[in-house]
Short mmCIF file of C-alpha atoms in Angstrom, two decimals:
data_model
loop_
_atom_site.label_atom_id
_atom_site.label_comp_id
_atom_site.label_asym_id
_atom_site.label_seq_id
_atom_site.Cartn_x
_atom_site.Cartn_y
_atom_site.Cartn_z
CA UNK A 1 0.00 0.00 0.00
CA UNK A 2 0.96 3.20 -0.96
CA UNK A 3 1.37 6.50 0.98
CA UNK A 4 -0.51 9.94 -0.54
CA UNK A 5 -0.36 12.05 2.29
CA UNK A 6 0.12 15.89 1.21
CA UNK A 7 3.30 17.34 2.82
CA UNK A 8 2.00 20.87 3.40
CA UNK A 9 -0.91 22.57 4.63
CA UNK A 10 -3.22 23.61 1.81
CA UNK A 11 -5.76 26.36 1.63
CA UNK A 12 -5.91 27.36 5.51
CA UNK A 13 -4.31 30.37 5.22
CA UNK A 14 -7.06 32.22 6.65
CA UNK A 15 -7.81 29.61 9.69
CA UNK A 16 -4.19 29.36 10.37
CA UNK A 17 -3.59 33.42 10.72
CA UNK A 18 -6.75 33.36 12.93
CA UNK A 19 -5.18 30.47 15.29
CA UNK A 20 -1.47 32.27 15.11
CA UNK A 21 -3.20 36.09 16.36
CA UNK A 22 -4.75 33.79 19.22
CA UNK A 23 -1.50 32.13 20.20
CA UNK A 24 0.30 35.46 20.29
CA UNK A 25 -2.67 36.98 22.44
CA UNK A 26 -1.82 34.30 24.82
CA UNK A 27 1.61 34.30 25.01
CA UNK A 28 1.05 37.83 25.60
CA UNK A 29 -1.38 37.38 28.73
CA UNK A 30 -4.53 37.48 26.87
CA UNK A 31 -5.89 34.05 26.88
CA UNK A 32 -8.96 32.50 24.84
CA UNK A 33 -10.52 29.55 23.73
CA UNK A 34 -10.46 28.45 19.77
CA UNK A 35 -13.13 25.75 18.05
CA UNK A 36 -12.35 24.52 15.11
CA UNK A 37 -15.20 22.72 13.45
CA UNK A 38 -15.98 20.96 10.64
CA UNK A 39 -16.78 17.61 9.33
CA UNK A 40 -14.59 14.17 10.03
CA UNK A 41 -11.14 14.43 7.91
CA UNK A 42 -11.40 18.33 7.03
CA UNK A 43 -8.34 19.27 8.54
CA UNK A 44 -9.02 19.71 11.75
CA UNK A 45 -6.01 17.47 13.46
CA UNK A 46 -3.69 18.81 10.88
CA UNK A 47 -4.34 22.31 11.66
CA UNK A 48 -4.32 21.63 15.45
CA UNK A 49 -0.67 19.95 14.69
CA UNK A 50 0.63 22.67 12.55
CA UNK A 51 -0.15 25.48 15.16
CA UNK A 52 1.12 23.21 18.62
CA UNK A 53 4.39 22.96 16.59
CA UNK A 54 4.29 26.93 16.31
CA UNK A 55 3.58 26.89 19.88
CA UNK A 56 6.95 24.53 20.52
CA UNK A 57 9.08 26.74 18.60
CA UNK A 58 7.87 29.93 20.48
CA UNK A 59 8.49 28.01 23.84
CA UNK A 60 5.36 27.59 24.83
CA UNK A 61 4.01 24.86 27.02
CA UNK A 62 2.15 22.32 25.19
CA UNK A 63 -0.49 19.85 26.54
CA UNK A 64 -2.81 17.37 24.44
CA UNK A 65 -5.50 15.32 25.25
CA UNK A 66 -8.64 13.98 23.65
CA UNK A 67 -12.27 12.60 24.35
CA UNK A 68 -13.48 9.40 23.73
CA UNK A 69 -16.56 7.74 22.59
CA UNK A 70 -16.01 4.52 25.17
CA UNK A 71 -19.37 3.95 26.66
CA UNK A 72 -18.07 4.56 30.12
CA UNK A 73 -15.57 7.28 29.86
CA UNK A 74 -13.52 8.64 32.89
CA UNK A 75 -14.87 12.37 34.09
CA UNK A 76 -11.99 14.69 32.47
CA UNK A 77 -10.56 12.45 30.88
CA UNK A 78 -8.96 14.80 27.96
CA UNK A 79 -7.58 17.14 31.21
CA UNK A 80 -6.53 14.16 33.01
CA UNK A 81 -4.92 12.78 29.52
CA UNK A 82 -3.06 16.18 29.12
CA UNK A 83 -2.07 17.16 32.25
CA UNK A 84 -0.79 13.97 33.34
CA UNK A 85 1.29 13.18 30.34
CA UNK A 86 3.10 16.98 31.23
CA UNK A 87 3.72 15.74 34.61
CA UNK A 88 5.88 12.48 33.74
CA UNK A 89 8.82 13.62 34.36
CA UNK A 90 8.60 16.81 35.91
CA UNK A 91 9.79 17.86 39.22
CA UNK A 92 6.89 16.84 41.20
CA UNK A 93 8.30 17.99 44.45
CA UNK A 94 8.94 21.66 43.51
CA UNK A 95 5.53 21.57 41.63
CA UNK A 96 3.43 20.70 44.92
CA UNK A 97 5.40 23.81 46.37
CA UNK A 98 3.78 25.50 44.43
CA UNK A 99 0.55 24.29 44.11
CA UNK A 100 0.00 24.55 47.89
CA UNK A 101 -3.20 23.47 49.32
CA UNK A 102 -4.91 23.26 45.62
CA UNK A 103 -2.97 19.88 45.67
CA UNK A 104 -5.17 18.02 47.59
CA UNK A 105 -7.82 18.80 45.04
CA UNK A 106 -5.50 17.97 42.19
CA UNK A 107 -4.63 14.44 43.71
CA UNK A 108 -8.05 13.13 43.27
CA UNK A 109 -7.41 13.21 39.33
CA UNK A 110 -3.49 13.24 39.20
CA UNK A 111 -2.58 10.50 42.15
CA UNK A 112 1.00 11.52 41.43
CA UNK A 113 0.79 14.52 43.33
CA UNK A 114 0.03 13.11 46.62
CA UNK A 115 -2.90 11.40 48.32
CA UNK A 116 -6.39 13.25 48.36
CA UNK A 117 -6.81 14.92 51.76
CA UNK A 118 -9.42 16.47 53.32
CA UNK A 119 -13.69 16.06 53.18
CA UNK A 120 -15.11 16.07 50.08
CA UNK A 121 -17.53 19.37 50.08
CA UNK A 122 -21.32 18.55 51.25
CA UNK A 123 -22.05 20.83 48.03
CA UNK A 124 -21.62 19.11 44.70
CA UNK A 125 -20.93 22.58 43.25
CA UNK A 126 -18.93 24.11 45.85
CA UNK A 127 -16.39 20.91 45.12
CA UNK A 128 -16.81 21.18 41.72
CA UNK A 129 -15.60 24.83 41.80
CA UNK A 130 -12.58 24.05 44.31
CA UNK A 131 -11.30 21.15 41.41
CA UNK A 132 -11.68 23.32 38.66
CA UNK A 133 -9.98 26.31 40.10
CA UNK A 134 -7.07 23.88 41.21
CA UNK A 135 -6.93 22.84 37.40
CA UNK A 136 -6.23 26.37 36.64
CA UNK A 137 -3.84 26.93 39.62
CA UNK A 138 -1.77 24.32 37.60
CA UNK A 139 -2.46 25.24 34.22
CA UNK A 140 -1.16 28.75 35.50
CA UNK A 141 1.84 27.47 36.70
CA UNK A 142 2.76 25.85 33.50
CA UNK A 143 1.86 28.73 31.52
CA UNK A 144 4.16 31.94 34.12
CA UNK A 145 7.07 32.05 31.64
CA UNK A 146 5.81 31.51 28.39
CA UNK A 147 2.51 30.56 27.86
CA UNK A 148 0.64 27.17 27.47
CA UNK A 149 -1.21 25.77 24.39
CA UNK A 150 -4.10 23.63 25.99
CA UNK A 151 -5.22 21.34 22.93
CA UNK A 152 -8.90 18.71 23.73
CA UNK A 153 -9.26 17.09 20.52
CA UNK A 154 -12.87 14.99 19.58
CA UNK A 155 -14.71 17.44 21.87
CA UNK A 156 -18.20 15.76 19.98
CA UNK A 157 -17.06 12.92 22.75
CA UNK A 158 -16.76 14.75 26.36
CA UNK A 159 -18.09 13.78 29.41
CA UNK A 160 -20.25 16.40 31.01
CA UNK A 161 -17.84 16.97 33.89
CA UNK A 162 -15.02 18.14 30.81
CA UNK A 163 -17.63 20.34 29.52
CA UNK A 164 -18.40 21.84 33.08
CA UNK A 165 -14.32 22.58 33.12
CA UNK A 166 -14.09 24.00 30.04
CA UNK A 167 -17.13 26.50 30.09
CA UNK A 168 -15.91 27.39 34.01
CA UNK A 169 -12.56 27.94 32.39
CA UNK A 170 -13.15 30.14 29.37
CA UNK A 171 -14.36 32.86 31.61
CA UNK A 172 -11.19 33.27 32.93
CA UNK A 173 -9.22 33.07 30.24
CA UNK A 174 -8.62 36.80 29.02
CA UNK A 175 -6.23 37.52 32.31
CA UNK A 176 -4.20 34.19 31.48
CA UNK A 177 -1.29 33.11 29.29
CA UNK A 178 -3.34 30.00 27.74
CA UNK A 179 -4.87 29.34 24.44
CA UNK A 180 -7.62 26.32 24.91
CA UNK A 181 -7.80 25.12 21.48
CA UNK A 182 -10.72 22.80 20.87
CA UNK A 183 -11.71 20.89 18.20
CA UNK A 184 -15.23 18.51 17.09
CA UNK A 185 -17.05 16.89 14.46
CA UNK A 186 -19.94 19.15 13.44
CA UNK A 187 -21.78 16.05 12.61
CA UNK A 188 -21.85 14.57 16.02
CA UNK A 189 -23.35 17.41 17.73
CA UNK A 190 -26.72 16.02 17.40
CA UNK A 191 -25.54 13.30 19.60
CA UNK A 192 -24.46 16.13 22.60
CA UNK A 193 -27.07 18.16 23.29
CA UNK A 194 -24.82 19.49 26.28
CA UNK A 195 -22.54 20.23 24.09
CA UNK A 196 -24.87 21.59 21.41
CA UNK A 197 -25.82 23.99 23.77
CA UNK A 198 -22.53 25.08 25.17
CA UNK A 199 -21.00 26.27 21.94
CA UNK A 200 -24.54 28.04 21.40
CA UNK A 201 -24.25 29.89 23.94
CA UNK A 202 -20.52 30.65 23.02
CA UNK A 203 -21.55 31.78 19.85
CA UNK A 204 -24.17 34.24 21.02
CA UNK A 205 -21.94 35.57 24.10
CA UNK A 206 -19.04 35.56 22.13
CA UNK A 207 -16.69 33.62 24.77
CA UNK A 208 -15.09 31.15 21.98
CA UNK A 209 -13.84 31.71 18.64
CA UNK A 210 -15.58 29.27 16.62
CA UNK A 211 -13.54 28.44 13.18
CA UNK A 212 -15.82 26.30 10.84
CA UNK A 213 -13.52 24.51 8.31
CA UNK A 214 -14.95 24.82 5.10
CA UNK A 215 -14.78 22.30 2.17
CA UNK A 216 -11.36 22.88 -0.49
CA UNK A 217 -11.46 24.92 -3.25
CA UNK A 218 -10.99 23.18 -6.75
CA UNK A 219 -7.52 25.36 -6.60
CA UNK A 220 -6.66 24.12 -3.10
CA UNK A 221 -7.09 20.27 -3.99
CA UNK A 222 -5.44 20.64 -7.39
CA UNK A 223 -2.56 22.43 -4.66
CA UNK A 224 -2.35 19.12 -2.93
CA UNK A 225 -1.74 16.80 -5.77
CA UNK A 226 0.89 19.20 -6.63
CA UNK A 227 2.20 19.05 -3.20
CA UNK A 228 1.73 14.89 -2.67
CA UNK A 229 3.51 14.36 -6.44
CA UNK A 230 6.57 16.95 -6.08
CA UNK A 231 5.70 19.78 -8.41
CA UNK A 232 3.93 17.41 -10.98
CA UNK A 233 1.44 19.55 -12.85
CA UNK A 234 -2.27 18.70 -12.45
CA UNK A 235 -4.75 19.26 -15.28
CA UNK A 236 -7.85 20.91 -14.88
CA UNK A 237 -9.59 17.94 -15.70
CA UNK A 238 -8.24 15.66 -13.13
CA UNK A 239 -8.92 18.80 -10.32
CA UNK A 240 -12.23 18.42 -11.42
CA UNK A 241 -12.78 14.83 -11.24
CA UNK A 242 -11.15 14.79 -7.44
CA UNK A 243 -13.49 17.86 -6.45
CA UNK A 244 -16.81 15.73 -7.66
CA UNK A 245 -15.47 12.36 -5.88
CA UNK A 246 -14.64 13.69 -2.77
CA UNK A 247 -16.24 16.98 -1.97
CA UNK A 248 -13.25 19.01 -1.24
CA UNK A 249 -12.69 17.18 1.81
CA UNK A 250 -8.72 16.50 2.05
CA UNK A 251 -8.78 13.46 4.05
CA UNK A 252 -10.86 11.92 1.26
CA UNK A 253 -8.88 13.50 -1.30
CA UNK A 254 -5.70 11.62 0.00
CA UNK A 255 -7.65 7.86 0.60
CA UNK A 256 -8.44 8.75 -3.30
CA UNK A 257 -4.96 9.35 -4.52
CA UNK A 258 -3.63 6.47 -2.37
CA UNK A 259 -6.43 3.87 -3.87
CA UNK A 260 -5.37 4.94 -7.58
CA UNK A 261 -2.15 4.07 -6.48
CA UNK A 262 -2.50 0.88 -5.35
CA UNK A 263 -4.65 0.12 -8.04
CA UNK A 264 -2.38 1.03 -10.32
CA UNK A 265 -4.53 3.97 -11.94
CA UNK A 266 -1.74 6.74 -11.34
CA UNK A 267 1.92 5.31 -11.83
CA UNK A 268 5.25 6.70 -11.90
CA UNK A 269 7.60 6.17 -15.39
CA UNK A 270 10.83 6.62 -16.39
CA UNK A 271 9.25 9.99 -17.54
CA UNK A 272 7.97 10.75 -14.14
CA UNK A 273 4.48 10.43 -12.52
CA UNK A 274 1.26 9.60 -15.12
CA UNK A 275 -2.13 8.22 -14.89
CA UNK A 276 -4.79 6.01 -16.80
CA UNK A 277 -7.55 8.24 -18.81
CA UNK A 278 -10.26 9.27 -16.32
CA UNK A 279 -13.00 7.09 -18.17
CA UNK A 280 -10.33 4.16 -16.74
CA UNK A 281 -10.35 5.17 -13.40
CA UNK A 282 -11.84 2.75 -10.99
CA UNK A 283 -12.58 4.51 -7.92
CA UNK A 284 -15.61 3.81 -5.43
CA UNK A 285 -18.65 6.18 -6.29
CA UNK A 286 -18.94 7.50 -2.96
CA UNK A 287 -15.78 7.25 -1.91
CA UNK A 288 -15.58 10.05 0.00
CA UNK A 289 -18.81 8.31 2.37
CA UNK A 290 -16.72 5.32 2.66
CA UNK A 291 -13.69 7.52 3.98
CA UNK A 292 -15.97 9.52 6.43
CA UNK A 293 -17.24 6.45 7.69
CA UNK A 294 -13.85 5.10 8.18
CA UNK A 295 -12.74 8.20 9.77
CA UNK A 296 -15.71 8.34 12.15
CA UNK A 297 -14.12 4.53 13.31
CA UNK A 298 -10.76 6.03 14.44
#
């Protein structure tokens, strides 16, 4: 099987400049939260990728975690994914210095820190509120010198308690070094009404920055076979076959390229890279359903 992934980031330019002004806000004290949206295999990940290794290069702090669709999920699960993979290996001691008594909330989701002490509040709220501002005691920590990329990927798949975290957090955002960068399926919101609701309300108070990835442009997917087969030349034709079969949606785009491969319907000579007449080509007809649905099994 053949590889056709494209080695750059096509026809983002816009998304991408949004995503870079909100990482410099950040690292400049001026936090926020980002949503990028779209269907399964628009470019979400790859965006999400392309700006954490921005984030790396400016020395920011970077933490990654993601929600899952298992049946029975663990509470915070993305925060507990992220922030415990930046605690293996750091100085644990020094970091409970700091934390002072908001690690004996911490330790109920990070057991590294210590062991849980005191009564859990009578109020489910009022203990609610002491974990989540403990999160953020952390999360502050990790962002004093120069700022901290949050990332929650496959937010379509949180747990109510994550939710409850996020929306408590994004309010206090603007006086923090942290970009929360989010990103979901717009076709499994039906499925999370909680979170169908949440990013309504975000929308209408304006407390998010909601990016909706839009479908390629025939120019943008014609960009990427350029890209995948090193400066080869791609006819209009061809562009315009690819944009019908898979919708503009570059996941599906790539799965198309690699099945021509393998099938033998594009080939590489001794004169460099060809292809079989399109009336040849033996692609599925809804190829780019099969891919989605593939996608959506990840």
């Amino acid at each position: 099987m053949q590889r056709a992934l494209c080695p750059i980031l096509v026809g983002r330019d816009d998304e991408l400049a949004r995503l870079e002004d909100a990482l410099l806000a950040a690292h400049r004290g001026d936090g926020s939260v980002v949503l990028l949206s779209g269907e399964a295999g628009i470019g979400k990940s790859r965006l999400a990728e392309d700006l954490e290794r921005r984030a790396r290069l400016a020395g920011m702090t970077v933490m990654r975690g993601g929600c899952s669709d298992a049946e029975f999920a663990v509470p915070y699960l993305p925060v507990v994914e992220a922030v415990g993979n930046s605690l293996t290996g750091a100085d644990l001691k020094a970091l409970v210095r700091e934390l002072g008594s908001a690690v004996h909330e911490l330790a109920r989701l990070f057991p590294q820190l210590g062991t849980p002490r005191g009564r859990v509040p009578d109020d489910p709220a009022q203990g609610k509120a002491r974990l989540f501002e403990s999160i953020l005691t952390l999360l502050r920590i990790e962002s004093a010198e120069q700022g901290l990329l949050l990332l929650i990927e496959d937010l379509h798949w949180a747990d109510g308690a994550t939710l409850d975290f996020l929306d408590y957090a994004q309010r206090r955002l603007p006086r923090e070094r942290m970009l929360l960068l989010l990103t979901s399926r717009v076709e499994d919101l039906e499925e999370s009404q909680r979170l169908a609701r949440l990013l309504a309300s975000w929308r209408r108070t304006g407390a998010a920055e909601i990016i909706d990835l839009e479908p390629l442009r025939p120019e943008h997917v014609g960009a990427m076979v350029n890209a995948i087969f090193e400066g080869h030349r791609v006819g209009q034709a061809f562009t315009d076959f690819l944009q019908a079969r898979t919708e503009g949606n570059p996941f599906a785009v790539e799965e198309l390229l690699k099945a021509a491969l393998d099938r033998g319907d594009i080939f590489r000579s001794d004169l460099g890279w060809g292809r079989k007449a399109l009336t040849d080509f033996a692609p599925p007809r809804t190829i780019k359903d099969l891919v989605l649905s593939r996608v959506a099994r990840l």
